[in-house]
Short mmCIF file of C-alpha atoms and ligand atoms in Angstrom, two decimals:
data_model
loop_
_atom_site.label_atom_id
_atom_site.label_comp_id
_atom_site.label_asym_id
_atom_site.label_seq_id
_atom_site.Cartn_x
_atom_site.Cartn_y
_atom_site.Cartn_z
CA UNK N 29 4.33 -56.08 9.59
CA UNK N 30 1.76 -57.42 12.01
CA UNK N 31 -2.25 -56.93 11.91
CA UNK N 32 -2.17 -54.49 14.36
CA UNK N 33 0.42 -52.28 13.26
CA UNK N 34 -2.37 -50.79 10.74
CA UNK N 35 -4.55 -49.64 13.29
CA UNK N 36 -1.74 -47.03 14.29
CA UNK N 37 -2.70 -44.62 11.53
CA UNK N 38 -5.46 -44.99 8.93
CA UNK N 39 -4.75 -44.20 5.23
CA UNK N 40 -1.65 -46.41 5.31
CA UNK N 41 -1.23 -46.77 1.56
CA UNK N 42 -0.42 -43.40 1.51
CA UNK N 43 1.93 -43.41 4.60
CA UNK N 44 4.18 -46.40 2.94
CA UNK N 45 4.49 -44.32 0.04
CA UNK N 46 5.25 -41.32 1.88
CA UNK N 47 7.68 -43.52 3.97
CA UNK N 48 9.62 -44.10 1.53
CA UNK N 49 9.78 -40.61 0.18
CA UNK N 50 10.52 -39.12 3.56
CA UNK N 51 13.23 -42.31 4.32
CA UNK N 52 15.28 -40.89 1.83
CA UNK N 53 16.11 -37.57 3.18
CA UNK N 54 15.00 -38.06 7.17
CA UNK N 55 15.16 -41.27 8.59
CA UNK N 56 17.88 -43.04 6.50
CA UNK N 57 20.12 -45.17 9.12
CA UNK N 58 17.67 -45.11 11.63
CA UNK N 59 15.63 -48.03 11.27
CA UNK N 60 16.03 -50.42 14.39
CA UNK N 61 18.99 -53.02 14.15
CA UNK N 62 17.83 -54.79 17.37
CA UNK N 63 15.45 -55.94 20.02
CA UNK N 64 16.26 -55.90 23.61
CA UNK N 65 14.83 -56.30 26.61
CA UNK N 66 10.81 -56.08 26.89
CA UNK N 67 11.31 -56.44 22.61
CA UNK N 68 8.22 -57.75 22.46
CA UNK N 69 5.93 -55.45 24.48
CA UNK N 70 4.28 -52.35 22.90
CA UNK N 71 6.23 -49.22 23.98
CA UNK N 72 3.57 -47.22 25.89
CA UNK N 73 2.80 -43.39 24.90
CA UNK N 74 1.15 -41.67 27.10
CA UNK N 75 -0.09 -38.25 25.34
CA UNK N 76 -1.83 -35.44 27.43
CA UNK N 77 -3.06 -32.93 24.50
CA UNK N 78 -5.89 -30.84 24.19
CA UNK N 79 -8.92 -32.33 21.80
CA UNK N 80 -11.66 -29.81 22.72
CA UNK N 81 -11.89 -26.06 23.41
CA UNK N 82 -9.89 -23.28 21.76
CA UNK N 83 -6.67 -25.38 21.28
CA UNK N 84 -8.21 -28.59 19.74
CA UNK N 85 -6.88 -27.99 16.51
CA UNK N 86 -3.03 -27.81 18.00
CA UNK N 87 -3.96 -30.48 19.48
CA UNK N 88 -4.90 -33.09 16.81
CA UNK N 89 -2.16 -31.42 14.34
CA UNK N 90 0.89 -32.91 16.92
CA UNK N 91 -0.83 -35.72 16.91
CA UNK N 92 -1.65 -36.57 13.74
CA UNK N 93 2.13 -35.89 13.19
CA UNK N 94 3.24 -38.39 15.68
CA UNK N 95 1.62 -41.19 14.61
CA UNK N 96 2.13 -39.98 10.53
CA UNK N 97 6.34 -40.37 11.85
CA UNK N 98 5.62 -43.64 13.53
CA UNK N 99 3.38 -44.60 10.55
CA UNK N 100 6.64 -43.75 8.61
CA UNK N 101 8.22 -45.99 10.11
CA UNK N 102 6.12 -49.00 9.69
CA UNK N 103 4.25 -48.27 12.55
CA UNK N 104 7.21 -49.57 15.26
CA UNK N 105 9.37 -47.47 17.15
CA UNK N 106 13.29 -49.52 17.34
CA UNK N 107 11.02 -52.49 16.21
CA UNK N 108 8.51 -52.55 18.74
CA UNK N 109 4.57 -51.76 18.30
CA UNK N 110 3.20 -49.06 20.21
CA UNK N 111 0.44 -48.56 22.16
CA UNK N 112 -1.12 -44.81 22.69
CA UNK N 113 -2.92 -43.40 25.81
CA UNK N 114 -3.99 -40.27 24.78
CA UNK N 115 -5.85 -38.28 27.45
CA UNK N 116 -7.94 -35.01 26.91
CA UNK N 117 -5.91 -32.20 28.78
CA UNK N 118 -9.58 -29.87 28.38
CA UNK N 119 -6.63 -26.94 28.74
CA UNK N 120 -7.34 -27.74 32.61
CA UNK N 121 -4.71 -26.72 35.15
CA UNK N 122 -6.52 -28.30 37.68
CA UNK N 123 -6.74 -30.99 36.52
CA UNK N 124 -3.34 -31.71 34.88
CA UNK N 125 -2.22 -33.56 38.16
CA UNK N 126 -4.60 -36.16 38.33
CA UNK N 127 -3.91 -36.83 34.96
CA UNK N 128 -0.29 -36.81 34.76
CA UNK N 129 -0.64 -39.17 37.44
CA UNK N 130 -3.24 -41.62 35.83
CA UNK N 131 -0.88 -41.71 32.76
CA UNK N 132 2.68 -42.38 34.83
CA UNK N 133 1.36 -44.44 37.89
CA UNK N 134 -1.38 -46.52 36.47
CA UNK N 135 -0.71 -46.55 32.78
CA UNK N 136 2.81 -46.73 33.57
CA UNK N 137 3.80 -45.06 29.98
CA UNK N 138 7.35 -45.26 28.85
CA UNK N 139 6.98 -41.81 27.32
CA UNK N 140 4.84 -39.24 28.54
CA UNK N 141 3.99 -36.79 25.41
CA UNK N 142 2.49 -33.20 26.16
CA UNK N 143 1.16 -30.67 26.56
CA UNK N 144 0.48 -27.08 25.15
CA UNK N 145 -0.59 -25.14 27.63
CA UNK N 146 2.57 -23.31 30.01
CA UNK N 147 0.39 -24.12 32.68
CA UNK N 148 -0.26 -27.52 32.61
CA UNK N 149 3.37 -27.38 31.53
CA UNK N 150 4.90 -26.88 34.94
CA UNK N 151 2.63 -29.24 36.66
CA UNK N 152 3.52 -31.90 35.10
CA UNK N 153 7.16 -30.89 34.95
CA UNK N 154 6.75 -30.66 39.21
CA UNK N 155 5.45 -34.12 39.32
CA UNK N 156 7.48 -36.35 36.73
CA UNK N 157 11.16 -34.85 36.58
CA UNK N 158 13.60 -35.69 37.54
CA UNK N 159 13.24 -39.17 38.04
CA UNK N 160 13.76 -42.42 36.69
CA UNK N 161 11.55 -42.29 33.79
CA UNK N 162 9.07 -41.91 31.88
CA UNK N 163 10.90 -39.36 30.16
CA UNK N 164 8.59 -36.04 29.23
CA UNK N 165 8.79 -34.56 25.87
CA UNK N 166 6.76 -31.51 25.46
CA UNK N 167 5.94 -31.39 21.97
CA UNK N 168 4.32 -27.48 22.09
CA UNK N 169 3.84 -25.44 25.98
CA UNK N 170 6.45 -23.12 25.74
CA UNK N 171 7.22 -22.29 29.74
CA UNK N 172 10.53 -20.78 30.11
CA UNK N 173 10.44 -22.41 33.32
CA UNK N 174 10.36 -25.93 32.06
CA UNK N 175 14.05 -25.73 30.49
CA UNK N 176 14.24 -22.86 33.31
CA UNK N 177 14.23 -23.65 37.09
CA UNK N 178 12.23 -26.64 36.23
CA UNK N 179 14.26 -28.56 33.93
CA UNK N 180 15.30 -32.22 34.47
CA UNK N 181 17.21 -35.06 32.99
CA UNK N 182 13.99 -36.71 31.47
CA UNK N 183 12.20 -33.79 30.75
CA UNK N 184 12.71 -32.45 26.85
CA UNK N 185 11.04 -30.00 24.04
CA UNK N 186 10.71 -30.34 20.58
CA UNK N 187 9.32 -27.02 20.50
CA UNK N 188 10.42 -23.59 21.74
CA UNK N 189 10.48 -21.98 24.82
CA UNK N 190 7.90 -18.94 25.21
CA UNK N 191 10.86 -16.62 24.86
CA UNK N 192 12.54 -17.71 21.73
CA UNK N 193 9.66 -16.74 18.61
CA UNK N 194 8.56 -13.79 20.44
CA UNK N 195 12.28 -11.90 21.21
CA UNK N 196 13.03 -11.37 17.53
CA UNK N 197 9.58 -9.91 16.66
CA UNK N 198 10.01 -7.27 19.16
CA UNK N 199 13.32 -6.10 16.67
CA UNK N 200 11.22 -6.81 13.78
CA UNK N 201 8.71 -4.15 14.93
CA UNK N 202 11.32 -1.79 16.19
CA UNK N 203 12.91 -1.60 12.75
CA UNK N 204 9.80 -1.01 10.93
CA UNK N 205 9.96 1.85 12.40
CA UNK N 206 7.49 1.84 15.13
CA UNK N 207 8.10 3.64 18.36
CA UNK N 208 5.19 2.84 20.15
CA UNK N 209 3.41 -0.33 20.66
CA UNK N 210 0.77 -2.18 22.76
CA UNK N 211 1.00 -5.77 24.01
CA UNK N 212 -2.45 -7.45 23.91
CA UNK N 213 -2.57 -11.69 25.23
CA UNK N 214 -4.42 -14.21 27.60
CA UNK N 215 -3.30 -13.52 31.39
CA UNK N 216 -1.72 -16.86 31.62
CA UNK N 217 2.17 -18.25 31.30
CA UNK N 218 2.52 -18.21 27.79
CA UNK N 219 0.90 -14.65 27.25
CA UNK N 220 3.00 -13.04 30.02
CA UNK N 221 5.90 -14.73 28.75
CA UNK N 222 6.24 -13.91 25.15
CA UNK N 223 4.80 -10.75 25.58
CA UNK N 224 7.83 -9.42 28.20
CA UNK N 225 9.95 -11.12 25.47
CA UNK N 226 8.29 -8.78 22.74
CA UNK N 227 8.86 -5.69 25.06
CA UNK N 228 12.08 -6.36 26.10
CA UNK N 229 13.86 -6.40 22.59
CA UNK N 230 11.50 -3.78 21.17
CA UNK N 231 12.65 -1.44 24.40
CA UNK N 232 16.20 -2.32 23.42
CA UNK N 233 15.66 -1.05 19.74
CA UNK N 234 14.67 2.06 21.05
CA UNK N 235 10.66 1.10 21.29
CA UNK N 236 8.41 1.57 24.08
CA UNK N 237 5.32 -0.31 25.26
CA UNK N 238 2.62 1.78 26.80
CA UNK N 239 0.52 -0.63 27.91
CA UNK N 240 0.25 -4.30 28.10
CA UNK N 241 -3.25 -5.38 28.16
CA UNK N 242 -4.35 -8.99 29.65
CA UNK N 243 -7.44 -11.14 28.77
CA UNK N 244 -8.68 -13.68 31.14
CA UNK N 245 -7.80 -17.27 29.65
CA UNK N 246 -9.51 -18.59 27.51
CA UNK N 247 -12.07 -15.46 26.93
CA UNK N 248 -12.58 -14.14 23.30
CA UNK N 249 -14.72 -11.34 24.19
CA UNK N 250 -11.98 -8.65 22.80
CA UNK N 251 -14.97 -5.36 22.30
CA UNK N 252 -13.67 -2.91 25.32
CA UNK N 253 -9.72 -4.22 24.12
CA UNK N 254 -9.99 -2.70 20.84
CA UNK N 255 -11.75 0.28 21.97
CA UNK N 256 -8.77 0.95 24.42
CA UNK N 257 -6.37 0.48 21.45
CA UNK N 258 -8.26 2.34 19.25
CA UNK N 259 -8.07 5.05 21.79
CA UNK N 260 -4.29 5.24 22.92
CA UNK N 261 -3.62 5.20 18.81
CA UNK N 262 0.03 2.81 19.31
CA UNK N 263 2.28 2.88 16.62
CA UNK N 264 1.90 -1.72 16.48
CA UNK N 265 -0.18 -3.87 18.72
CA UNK N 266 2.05 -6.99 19.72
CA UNK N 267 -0.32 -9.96 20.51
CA UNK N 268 -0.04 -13.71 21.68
CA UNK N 269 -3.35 -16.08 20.53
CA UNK N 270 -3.44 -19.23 19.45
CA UNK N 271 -6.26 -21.47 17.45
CA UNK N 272 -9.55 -20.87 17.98
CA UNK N 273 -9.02 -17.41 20.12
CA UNK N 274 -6.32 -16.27 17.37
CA UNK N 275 -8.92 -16.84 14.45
CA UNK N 276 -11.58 -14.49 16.75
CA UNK N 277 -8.66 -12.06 18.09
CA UNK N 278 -7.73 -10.87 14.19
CA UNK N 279 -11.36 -10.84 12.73
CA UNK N 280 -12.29 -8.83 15.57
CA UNK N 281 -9.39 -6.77 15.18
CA UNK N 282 -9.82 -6.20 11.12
CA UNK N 283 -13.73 -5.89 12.27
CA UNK N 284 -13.22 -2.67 14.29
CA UNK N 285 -11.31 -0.96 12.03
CA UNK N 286 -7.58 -1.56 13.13
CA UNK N 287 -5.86 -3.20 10.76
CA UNK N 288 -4.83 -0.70 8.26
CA UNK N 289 -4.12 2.14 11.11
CA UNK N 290 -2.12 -0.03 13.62
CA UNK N 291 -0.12 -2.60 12.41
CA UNK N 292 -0.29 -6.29 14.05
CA UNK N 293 2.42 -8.33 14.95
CA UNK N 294 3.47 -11.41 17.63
CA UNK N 295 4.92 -14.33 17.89
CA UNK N 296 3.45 -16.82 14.68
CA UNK N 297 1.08 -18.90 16.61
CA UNK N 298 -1.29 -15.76 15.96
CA UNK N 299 -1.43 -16.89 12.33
CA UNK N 300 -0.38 -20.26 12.31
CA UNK N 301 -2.75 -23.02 11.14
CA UNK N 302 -6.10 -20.62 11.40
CA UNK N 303 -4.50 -18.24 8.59
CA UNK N 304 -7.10 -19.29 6.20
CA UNK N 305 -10.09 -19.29 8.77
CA UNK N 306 -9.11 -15.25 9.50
CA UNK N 307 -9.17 -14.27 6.00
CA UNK N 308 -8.59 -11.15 4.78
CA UNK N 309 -8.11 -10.21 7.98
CA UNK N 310 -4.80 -12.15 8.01
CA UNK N 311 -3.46 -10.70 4.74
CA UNK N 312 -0.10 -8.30 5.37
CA UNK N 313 0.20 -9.50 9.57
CA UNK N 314 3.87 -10.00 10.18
CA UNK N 315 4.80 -12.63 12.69
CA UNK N 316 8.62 -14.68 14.07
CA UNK N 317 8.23 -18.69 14.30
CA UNK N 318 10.24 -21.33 14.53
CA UNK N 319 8.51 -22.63 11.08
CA UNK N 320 6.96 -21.00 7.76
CA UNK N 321 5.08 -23.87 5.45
CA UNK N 322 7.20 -22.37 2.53
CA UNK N 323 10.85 -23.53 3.41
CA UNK N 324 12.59 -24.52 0.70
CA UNK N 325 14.21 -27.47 2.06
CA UNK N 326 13.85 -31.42 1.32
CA UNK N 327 12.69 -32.31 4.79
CA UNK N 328 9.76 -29.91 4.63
CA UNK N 329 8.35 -30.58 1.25
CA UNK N 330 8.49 -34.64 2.00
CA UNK N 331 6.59 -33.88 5.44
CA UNK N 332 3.82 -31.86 3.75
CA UNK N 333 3.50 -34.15 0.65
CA UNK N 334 3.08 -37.19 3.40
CA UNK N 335 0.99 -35.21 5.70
CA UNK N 336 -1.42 -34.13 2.81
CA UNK N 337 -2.02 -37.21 2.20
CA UNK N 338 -2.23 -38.76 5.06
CA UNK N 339 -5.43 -36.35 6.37
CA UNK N 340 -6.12 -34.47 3.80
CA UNK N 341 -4.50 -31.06 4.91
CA UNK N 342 -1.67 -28.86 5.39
CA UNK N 343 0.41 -29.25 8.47
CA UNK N 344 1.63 -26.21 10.71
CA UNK N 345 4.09 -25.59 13.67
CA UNK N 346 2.17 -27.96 16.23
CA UNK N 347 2.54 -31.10 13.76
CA UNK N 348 6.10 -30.34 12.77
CA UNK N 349 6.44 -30.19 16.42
CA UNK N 350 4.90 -33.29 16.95
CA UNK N 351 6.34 -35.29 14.08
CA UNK N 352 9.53 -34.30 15.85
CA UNK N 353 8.81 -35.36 19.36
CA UNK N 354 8.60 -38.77 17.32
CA UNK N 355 11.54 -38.55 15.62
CA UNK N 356 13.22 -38.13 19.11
CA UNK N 357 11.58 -41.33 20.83
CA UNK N 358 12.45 -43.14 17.55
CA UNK N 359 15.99 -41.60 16.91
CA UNK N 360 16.93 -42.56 21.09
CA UNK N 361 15.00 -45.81 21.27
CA UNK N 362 16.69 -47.11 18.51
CA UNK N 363 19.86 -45.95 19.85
CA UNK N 364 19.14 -48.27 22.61
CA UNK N 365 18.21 -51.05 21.00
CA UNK N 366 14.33 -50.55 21.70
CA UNK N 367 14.81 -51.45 25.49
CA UNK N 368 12.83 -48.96 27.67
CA UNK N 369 14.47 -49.58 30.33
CA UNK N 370 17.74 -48.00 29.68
CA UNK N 371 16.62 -44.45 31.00
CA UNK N 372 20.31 -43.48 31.67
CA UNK N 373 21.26 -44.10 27.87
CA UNK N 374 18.35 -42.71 26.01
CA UNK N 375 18.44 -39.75 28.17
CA UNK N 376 21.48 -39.41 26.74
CA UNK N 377 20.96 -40.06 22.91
CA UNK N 378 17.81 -37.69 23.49
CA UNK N 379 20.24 -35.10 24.83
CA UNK N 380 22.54 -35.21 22.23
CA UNK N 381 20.38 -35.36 19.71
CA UNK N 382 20.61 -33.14 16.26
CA UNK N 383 17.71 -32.94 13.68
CA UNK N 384 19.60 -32.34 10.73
CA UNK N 385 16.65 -33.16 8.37
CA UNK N 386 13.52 -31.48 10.43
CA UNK N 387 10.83 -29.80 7.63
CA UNK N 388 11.75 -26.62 10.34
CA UNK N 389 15.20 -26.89 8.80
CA UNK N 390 18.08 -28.28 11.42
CA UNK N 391 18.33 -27.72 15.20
CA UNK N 392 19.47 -29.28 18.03
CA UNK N 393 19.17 -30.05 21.05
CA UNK N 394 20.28 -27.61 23.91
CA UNK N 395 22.27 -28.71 27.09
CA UNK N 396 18.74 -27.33 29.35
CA UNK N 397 16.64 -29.95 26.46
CA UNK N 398 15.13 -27.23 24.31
CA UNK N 399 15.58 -26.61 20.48
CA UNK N 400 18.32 -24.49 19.37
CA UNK N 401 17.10 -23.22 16.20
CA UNK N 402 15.86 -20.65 13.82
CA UNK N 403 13.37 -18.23 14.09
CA UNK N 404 11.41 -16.91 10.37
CA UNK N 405 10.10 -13.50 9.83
CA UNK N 406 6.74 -14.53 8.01
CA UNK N 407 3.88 -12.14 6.48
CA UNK N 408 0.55 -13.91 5.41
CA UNK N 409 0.03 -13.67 2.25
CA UNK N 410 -3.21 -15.45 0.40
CA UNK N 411 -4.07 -17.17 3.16
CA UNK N 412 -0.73 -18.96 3.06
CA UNK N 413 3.11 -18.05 5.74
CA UNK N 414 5.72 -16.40 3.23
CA UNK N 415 8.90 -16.63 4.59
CA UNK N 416 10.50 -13.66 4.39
CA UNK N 417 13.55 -14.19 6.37
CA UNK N 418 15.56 -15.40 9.31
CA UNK N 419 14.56 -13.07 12.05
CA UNK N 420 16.83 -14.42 14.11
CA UNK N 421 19.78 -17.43 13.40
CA UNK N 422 20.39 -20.80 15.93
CA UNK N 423 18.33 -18.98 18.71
CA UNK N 424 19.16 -20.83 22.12
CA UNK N 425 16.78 -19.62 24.82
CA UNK N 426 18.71 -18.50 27.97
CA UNK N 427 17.39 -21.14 30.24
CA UNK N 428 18.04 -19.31 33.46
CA UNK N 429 17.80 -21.10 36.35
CA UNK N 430 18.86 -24.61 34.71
CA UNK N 431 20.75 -26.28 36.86
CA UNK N 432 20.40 -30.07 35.32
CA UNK N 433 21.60 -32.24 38.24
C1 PHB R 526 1.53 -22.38 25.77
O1 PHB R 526 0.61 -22.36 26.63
O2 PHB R 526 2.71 -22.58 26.12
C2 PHB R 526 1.23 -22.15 24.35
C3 PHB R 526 -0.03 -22.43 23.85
C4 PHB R 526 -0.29 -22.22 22.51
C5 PHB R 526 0.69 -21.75 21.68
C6 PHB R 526 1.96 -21.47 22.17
C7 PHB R 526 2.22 -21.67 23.52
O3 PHB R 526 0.44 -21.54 20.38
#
């Protein structure tokens, strides 16, 4: 392994441990046999994340589980170093075009990695697909649009679409026996999304939503919210938040008195990762994700053991997603023989591709380029997801609107 490769990740003791631990069970096979054209070049990943604001933390955690896969695998994707551009997304809409443009047009990435906002989503989803390359693999922004109306041949998810982790919780509440509920979520894609996914299945389990409440994006002033939910008394408040604004939306809500009268529930990214930073406010909440930190499988306990101690932490949803969107690049590039170039061919290795091994347990790969998978039924419990069962089994979101050329 070259000098350079150990700039890649820190801490790389640990990761060649951890290599070989997760080698066994995830990444047997699919070590590069060959180098092909531009072999000796690094591959070039562009990543558009957010590293400040409320969604830092998701963030650094797909990040951290990128380069902890790549680190896995000695630092080389099919063989070849790699070189990251990572760019600051600020959660800006606005400016999601100039960036998506400084990464494809003058950094000329192979791979263009991001982001997590729905938003920023379908911008760059407008501007880069479909084309020949760089292919786009969102590693969190769930737009249904983006494996909608907007999907493309070069454009994949290693995530979910906003529709598939918050459709079963709308059953889940619906069979706990709640008739009435209120939606609560920021007024932007992902909000509106999951929360007429939520309504739509509770409504069809004999629920009904009385009101859906919207919060300017991304505002954490929830007072004059909690007062009108206090007031209309719901049965179960149904909420999207994520990071930063989920770790302020359930204090506030334990703060004023709600949580033992009105039950909270939503899709998991209300609890995931910031579980310990809400507390006792987090204790008994009831939430559907793609992921629960507790599966019993191989995969999963490997991942955590490497990602542990690799930064000195747990790892949630966003890095599993990220460690994934690595897998993919690794899994097709190799495929190919480590030659960016062949667009047409790891397009299609990326579209068949299956994840038997993921620490999510397996999924695949759906013809519109979005997980087919499983979605948990998790309560927190000391701070910590228990899983508490499959809410709903091989979900495949609907995609409407797909029409991959
Ligand atoms: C999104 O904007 O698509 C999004 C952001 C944060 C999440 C989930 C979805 O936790």
């Amino acid at each position: 392994m070259s000098k350079n490769n150990s700039k890649v990740i820190s801490r790389r003791g640990f990761l060649q441990g951890s290599a070989m631990a997760i080698g066994a069970t995830t990444v047997g096979g699919l070590m590069p046999t060959s180098f092909a054209i531009g072999g000796t070049s690094k591959v070039r990943v562009g990543i558009l994340l957010p590293y400040s604001g409320t969604y830092a933390m998701l963030g650094n955690s797909i990040t951290d589980a990128f380069k902890l896969r790549v680190g896995i695998a000695g630092g080389m994707i099919a063989g070849r170093e790699v070189e990251y551009i990572p760019i600051d997304s600020e959660m800006s809409v606005p400016k999601a075009p100039q960036n998506t443009k400084k990464l494809v047009d003058k950094e000329k990435v192979d791979f263009l990695v991001g982001p997590v906002h729905s938003g920023i989503a379908a911008v760059m989803a407008k501007l880069v697909g479909p084309r020949e390359g760089p292919i786009m693999i969102v590693p969190n922004a769930g737009s249904n649009a983006v494996t909608g109306p907007l999907c493309a041949d070069n454009i994949f998810r290693t995530s979910f679409s906003n529709w598939q982790p918050a459709f079963p919780g709308g059953k889940v509440m619906a069979d706990d026996g709640h008739k009435t509920a209120i939606t609560i979520s920021w007024k932007y894609g992902a909000g509106i999304q999951m929360m007429a996914a939520g309504k739509s299945s509770f409504e069809q389990n004999g629920g009904k939503v009385i009101k859906d409440i919207q919060v300017p994006f991304p505002d954490v002033e929830f007072q004059a919210n909690l007062s009108e939910i206090a007031a209309a008394k719901p049965d179960a408040v149904f909420a999207f938040f994520s990071g930063g604004g989920a770790v302020k939306f359930v204090k506030d809500y334990a703060a004023a008195g709600l949580k033992d009268k009105i039950p909270l529930y939503g899709p998991g990214f209300l609890t995931e990762g910031v579980s310990k930073a809400q507390g006792a406010a987090a204790e008994g909440i009831k939430t559907t994700l793609h992921y629960s930190g507790d599966l019993d499988n191989p995969a999963n306990h490997a991942f955590r053991k490497a990602y542990n101690e690799a930064y000195g932490k747990m790892p949630n949803v966003f890095s599993v997603q990220g460690y994934d969107a690595a897998e993919l690049i690794i899994k097709a590039l190799t495929q190919v023989g480590g030659d960016t170039g062949a667009t047409g061919d790891l397009i299609k290795a990326m579209s068949g591709a299956e994840f038997p091994d993921s620490p999510r347990g397996p999924w695949r790969m759906s013809a519109a380029h979005n997980p087919i998978q499983d979605i948990y039924l998790r309560e927190v419990h000391d701070g910590k997801q228990k899983l508490l069962g499959v809410a709903a089994k091989d979900l495949e979101d609907p995609a409407e609107g797909c029409n991959m050329a």
